[in-house]
PDB file of C-alpha atoms in Angstrom:
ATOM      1  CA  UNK A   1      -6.121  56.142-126.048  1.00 52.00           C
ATOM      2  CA  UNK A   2      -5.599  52.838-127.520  1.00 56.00           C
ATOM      3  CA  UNK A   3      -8.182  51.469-125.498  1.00 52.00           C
ATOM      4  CA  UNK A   4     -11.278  53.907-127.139  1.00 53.00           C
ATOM      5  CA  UNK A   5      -9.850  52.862-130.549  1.00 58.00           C
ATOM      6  CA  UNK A   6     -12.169  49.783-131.252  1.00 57.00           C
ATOM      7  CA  UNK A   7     -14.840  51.843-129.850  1.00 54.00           C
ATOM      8  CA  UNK A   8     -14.331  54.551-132.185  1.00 56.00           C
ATOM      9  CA  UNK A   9     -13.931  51.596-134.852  1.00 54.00           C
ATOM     10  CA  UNK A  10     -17.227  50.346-134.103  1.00 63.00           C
ATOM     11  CA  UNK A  11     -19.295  53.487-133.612  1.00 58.00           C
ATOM     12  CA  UNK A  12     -17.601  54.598-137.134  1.00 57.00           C
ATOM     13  CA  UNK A  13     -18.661  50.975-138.605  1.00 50.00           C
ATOM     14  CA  UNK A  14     -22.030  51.306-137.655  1.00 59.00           C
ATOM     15  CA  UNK A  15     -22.575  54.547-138.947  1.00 58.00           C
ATOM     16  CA  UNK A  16     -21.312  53.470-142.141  1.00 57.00           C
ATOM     17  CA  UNK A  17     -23.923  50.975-142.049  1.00 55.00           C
ATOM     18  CA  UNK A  18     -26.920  53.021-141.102  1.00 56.00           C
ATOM     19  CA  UNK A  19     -26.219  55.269-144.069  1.00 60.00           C
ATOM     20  CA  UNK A  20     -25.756  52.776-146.576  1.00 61.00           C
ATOM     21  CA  UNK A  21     -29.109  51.274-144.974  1.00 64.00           C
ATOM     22  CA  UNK A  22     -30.870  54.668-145.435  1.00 59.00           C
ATOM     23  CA  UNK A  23     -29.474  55.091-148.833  1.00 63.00           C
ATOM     24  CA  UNK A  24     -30.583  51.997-150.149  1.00 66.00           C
ATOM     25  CA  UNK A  25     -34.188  52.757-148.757  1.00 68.00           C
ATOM     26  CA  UNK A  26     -33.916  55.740-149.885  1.00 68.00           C
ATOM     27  CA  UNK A  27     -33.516  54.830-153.032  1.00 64.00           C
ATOM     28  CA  UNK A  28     -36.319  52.278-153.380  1.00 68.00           C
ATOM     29  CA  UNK A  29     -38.625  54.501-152.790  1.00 68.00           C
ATOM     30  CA  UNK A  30     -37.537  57.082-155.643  1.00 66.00           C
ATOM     31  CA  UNK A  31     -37.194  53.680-157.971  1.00 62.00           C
ATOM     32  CA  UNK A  32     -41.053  52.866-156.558  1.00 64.00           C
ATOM     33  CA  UNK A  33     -41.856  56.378-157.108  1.00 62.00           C
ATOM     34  CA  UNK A  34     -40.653  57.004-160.928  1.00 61.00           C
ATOM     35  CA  UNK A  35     -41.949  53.279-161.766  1.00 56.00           C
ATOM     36  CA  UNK A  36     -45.244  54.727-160.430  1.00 61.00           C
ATOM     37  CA  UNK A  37     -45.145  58.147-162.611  1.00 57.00           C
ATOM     38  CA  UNK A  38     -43.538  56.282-165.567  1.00 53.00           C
ATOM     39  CA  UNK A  39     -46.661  54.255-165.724  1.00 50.00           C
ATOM     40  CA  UNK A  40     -48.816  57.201-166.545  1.00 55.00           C
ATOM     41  CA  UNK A  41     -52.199  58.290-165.210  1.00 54.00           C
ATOM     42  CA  UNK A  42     -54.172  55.598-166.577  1.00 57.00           C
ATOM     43  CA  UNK A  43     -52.507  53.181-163.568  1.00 56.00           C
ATOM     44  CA  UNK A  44     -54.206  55.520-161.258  1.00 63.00           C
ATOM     45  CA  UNK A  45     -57.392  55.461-159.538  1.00 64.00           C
ATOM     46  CA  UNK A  46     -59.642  58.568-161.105  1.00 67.00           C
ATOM     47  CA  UNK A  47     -60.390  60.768-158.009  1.00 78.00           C
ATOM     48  CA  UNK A  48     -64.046  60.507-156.687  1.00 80.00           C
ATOM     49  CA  UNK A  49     -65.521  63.858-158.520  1.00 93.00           C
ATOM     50  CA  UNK A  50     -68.561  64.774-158.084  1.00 94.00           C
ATOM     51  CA  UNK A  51     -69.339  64.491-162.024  1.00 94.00           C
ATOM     52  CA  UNK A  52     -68.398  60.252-161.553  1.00 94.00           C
ATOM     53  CA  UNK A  53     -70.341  59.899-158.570  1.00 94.00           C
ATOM     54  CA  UNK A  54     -73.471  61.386-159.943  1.00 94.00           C
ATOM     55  CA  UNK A  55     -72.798  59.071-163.126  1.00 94.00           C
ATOM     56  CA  UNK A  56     -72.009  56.172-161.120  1.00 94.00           C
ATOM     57  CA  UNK A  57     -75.225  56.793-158.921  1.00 95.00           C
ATOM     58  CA  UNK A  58     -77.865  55.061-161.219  1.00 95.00           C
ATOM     59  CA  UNK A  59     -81.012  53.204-159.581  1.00 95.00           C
ATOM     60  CA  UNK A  60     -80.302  49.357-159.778  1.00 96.00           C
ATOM     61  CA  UNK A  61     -82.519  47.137-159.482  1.00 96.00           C
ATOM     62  CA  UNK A  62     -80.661  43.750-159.549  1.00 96.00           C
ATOM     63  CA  UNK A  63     -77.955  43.190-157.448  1.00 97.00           C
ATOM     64  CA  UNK A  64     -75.300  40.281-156.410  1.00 97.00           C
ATOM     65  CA  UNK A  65     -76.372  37.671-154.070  1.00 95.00           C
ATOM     66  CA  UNK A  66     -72.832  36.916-153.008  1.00 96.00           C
ATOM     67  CA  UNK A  67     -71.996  40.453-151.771  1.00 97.00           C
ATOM     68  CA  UNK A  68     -73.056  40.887-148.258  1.00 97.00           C
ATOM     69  CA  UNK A  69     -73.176  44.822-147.239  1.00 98.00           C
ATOM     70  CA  UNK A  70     -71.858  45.097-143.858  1.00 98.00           C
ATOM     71  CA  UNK A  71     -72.660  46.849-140.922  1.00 98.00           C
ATOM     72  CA  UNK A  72     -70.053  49.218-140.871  1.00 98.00           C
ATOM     73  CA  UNK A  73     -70.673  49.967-144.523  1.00 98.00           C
ATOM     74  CA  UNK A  74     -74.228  51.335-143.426  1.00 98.00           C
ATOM     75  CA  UNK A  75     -72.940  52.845-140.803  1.00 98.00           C
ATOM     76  CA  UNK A  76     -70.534  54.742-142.762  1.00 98.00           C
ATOM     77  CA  UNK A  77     -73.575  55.562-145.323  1.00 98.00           C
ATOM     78  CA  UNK A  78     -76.044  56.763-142.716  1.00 98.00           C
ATOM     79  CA  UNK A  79     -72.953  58.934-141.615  1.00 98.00           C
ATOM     80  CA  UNK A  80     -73.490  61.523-144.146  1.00 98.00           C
ATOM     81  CA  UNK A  81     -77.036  62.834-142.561  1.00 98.00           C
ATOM     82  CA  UNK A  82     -74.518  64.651-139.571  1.00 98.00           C
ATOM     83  CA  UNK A  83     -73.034  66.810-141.964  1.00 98.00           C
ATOM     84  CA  UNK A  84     -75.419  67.618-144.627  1.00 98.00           C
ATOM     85  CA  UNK A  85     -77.946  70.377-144.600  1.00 98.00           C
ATOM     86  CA  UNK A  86     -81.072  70.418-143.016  1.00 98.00           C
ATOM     87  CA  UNK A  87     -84.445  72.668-143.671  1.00 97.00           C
ATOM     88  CA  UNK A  88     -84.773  74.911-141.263  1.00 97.00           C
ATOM     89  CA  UNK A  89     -82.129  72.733-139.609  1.00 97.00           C
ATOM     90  CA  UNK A  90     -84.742  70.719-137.558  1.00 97.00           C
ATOM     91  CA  UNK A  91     -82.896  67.590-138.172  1.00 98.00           C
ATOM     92  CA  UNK A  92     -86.252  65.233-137.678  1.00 98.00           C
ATOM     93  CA  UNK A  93     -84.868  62.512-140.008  1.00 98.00           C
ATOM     94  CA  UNK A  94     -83.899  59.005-138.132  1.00 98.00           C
ATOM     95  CA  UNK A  95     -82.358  55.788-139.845  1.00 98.00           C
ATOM     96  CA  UNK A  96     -82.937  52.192-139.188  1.00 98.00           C
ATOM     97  CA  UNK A  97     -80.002  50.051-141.031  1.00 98.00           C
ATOM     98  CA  UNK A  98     -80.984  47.143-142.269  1.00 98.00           C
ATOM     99  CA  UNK A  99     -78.386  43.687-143.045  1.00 98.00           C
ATOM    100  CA  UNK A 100     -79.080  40.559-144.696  1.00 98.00           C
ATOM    101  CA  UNK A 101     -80.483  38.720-141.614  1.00 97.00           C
ATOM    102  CA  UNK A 102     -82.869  41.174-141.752  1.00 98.00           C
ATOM    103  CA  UNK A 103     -83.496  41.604-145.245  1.00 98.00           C
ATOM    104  CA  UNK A 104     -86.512  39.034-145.778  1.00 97.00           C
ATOM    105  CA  UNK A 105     -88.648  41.397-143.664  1.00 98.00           C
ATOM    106  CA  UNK A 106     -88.327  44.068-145.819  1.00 98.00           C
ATOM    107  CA  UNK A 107     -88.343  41.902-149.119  1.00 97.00           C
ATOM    108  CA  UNK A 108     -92.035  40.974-149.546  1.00 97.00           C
ATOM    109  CA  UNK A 109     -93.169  44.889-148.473  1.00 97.00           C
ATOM    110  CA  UNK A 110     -91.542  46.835-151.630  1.00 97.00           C
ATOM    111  CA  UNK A 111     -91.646  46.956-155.225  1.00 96.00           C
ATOM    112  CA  UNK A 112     -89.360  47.699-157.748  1.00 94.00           C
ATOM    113  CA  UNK A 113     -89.219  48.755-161.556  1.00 93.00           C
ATOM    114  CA  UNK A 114     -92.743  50.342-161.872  1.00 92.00           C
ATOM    115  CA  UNK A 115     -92.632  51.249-165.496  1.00 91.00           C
ATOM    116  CA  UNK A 116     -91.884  47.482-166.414  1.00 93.00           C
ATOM    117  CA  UNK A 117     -94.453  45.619-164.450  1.00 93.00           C
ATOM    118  CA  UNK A 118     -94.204  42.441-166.871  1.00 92.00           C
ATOM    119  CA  UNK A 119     -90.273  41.544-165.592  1.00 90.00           C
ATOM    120  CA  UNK A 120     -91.253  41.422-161.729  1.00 91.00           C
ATOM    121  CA  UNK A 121     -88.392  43.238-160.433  1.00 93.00           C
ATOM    122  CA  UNK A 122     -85.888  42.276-158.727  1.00 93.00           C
ATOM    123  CA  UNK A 123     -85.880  39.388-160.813  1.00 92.00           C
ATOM    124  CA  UNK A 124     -85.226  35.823-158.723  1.00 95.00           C
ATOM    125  CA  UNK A 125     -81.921  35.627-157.180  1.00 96.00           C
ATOM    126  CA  UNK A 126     -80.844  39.405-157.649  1.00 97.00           C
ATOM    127  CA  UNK A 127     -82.666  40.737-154.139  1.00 97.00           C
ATOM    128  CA  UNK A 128     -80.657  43.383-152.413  1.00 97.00           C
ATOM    129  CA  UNK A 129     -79.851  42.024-148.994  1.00 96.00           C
ATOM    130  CA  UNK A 130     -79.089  45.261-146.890  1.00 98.00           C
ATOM    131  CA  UNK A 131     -81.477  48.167-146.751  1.00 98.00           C
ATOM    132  CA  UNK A 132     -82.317  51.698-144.393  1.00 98.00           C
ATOM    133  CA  UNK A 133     -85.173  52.707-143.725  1.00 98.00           C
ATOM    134  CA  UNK A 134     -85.444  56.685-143.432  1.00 98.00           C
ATOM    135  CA  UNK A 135     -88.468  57.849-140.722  1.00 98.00           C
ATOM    136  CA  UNK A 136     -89.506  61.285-139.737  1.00 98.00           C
ATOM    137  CA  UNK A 137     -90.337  62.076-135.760  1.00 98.00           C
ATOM    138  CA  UNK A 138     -92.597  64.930-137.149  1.00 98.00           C
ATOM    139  CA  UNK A 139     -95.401  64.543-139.374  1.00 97.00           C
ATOM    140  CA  UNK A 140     -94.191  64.850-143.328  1.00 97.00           C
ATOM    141  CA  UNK A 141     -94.258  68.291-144.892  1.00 97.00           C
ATOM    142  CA  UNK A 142     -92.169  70.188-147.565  1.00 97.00           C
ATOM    143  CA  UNK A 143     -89.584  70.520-144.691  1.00 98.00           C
ATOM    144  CA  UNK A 144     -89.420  67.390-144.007  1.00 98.00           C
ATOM    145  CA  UNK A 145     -89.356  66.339-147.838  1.00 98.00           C
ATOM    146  CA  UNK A 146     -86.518  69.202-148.600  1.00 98.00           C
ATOM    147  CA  UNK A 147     -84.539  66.832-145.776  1.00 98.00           C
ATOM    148  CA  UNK A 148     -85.792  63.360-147.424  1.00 98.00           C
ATOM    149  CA  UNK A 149     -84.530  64.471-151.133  1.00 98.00           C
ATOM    150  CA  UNK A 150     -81.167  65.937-149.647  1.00 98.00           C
ATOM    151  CA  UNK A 151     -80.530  62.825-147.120  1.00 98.00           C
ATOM    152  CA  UNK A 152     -81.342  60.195-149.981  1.00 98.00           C
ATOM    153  CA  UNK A 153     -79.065  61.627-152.389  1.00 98.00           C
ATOM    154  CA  UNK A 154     -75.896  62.029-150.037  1.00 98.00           C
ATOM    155  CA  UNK A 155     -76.372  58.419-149.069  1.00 98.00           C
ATOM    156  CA  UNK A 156     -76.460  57.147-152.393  1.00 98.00           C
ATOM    157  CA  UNK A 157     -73.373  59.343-153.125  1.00 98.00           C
ATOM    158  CA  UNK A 158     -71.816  57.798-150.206  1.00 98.00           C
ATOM    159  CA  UNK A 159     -72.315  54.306-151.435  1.00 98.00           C
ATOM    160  CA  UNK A 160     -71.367  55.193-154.974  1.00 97.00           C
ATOM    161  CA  UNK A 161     -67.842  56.352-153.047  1.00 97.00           C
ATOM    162  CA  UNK A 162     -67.384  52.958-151.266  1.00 97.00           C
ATOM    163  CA  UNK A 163     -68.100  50.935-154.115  1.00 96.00           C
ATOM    164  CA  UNK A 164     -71.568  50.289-153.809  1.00 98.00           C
ATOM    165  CA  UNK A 165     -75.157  50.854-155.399  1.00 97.00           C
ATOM    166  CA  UNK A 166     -78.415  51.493-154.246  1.00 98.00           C
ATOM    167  CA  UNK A 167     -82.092  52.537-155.410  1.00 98.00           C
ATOM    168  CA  UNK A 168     -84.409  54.915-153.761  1.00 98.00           C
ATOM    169  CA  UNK A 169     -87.761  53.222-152.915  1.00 97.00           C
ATOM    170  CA  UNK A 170     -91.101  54.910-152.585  1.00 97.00           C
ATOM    171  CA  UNK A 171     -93.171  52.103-153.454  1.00 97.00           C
ATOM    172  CA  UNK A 172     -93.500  49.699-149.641  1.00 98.00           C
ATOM    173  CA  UNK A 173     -95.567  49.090-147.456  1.00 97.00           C
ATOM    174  CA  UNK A 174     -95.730  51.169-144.446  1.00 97.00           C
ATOM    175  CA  UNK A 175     -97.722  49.780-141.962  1.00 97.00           C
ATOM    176  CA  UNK A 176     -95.894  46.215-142.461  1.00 98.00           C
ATOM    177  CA  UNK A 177     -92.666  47.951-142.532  1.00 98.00           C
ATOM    178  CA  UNK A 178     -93.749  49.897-139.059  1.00 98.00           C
ATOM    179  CA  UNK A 179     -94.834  46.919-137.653  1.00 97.00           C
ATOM    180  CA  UNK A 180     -91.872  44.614-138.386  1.00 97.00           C
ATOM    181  CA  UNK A 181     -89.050  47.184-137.084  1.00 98.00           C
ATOM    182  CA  UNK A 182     -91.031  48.362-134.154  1.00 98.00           C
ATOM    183  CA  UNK A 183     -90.966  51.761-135.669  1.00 98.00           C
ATOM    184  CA  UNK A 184     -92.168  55.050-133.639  1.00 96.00           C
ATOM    185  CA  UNK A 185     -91.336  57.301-136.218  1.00 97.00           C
ATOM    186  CA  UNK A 186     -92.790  57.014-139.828  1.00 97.00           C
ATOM    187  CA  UNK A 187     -91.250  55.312-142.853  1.00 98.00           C
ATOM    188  CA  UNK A 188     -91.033  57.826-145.316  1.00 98.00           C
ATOM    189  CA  UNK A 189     -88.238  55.767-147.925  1.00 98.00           C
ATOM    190  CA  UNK A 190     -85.966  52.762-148.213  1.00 98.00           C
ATOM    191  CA  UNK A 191     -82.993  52.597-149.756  1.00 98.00           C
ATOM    192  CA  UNK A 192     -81.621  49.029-151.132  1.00 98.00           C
ATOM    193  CA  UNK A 193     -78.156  48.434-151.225  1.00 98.00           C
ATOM    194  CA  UNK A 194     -75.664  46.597-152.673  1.00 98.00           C
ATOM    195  CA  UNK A 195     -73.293  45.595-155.918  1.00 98.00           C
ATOM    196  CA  UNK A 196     -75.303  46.395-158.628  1.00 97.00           C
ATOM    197  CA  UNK A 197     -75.316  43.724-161.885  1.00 96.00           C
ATOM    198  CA  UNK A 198     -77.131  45.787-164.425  1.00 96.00           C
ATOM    199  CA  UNK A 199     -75.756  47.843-167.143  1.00 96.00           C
ATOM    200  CA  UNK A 200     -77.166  50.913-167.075  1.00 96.00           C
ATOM    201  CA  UNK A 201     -77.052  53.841-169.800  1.00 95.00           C
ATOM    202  CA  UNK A 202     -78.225  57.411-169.879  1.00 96.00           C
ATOM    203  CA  UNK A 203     -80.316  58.850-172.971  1.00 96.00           C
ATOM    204  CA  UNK A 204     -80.375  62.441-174.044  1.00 96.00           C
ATOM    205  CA  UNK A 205     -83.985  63.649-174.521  1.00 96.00           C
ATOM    206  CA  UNK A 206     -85.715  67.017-175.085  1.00 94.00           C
ATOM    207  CA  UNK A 207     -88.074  68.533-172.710  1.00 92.00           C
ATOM    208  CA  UNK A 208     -91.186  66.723-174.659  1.00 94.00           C
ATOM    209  CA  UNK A 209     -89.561  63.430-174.621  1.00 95.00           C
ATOM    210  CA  UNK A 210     -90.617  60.162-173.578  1.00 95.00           C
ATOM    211  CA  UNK A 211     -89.243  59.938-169.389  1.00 95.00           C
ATOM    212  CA  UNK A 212     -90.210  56.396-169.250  1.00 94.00           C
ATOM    213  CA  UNK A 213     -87.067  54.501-168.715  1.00 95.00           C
ATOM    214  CA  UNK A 214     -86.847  51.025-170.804  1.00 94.00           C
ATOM    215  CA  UNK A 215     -84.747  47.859-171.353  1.00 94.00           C
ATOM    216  CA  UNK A 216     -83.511  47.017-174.214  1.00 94.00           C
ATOM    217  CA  UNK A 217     -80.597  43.674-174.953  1.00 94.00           C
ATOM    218  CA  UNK A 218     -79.717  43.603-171.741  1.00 91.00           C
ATOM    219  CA  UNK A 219     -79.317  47.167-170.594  1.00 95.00           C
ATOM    220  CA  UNK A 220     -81.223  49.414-168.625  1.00 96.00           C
ATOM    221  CA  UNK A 221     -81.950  52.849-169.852  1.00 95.00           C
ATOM    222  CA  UNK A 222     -82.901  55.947-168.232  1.00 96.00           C
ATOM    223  CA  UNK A 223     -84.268  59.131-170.503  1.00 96.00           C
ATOM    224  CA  UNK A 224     -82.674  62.380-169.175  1.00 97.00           C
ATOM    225  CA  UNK A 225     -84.089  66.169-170.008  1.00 97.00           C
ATOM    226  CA  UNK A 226     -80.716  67.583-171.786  1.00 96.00           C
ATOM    227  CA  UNK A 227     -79.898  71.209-169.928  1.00 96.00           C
ATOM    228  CA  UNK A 228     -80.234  73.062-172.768  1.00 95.00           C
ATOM    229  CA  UNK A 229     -84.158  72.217-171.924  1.00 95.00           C
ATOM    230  CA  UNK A 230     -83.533  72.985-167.872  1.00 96.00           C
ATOM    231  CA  UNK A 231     -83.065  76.373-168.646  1.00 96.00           C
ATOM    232  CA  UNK A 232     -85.222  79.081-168.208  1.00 95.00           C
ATOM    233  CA  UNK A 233     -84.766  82.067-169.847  1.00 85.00           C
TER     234      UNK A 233
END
């Protein structure tokens, strides 16, 4: 008997040990854990709503030269179009990503800011330097545009989520734009992408109002029908 004694000693030691171990990690974490709910909600991220994103989602046009989007980031974007709907479910939409290395064959093919033709938009040294190009392997119809309208918005959405901004652009060249990717399918939109720098503000206007979106000090403003006005009946 004497001879299991220091065994029993040691095995009673270490247990000892291991809870007063546990106990102490134990309770860090509820220290960690009432520092966090003492702080109060406004510590905490706000959840990704739908209601932010679609705020958050506004068409820039300038964007930071020192962010580079990364592949993955597209990746992640382009991601969306295997879970979203799909007329008729034909699925005929295809995506070529675009990164910065890229970018300069896309830059001289598009145009940005329509309705304010005298600031030549994107001004100099606020180019977006990732883009993707969205084609069609059928010829475009309402189908096809039912997919284009649904497939743009859930990628912008899906930047908006990763911290990113984008613009929707109908205004390039095709046939340039065909020719420089090696495109079979047809170029039916680009999105831009990147960390947008402008300050941008919605208005409320009635259904009459003036849609043109303006500039004004510094920020960017977009007119927007109030839904009082999107209702029928």
């Amino acid at each position: 008997m004497p001879l299991f004694r220091p065994v029993i000693l040691r095995i009673f030691v270490s247990g000892l040990i291991l809870k007063k171990m546990a106990d102490d990690y134990l309770g860090r974490k509820m220290e960690e854990y009432l520092a966090r709910t003492a702080s109060g909600p406004r510590n905490r991220r706000p959840l990704a709503t739908l209601g932010r994103l679609l705020l958050k989602n506004r068409s820039h046009r300038g964007y930071d030269a020192r962010f580079v989007v990364r592949g993955d980031q597209l990746r992640r974007i382009i991601g969306v179009n295997a879970k979203i709907p799909s007329a008729r479910n034909q699925q005929v939409l295809r995506f070529r990503p675009v990164l910065a290395d890229e970018a300069p064959k896309v830059l001289p093919h598009i145009r940005l800011g329509g309705a304010l033709p005298e600031l030549h938009l994107p001004l100099p040294g606020t180019e977006p330097n990732a883009f993707i190009i969205i084609c069609s392997t059928v010829a475009e119809d309402r189908y096809v545009d039912i997919d284009l309208g649904i497939s743009a918005q859930s990628m912008l959405l899906q930047a908006v989520e990763i911290g990113l901004n984008g613009i929707c652009i109908g205004a390039f060249d095709k046939e340039p734009i065909r020719r420089e990717f090696g495109l079979d399918a047809e170029p039916l939109l680009i999105l831009a992408l990147g960390k947008g720098i402008e300050k941008i503000e919605l208005t409320e206007i009635g259904s009459d109002g003036d849609r043109a979106y303006y500039r004004k000090n510094g920020t960017h403003y977009v007119p927007k029908v109030r839904l009082e006005d999107l209702l029928i009946g």
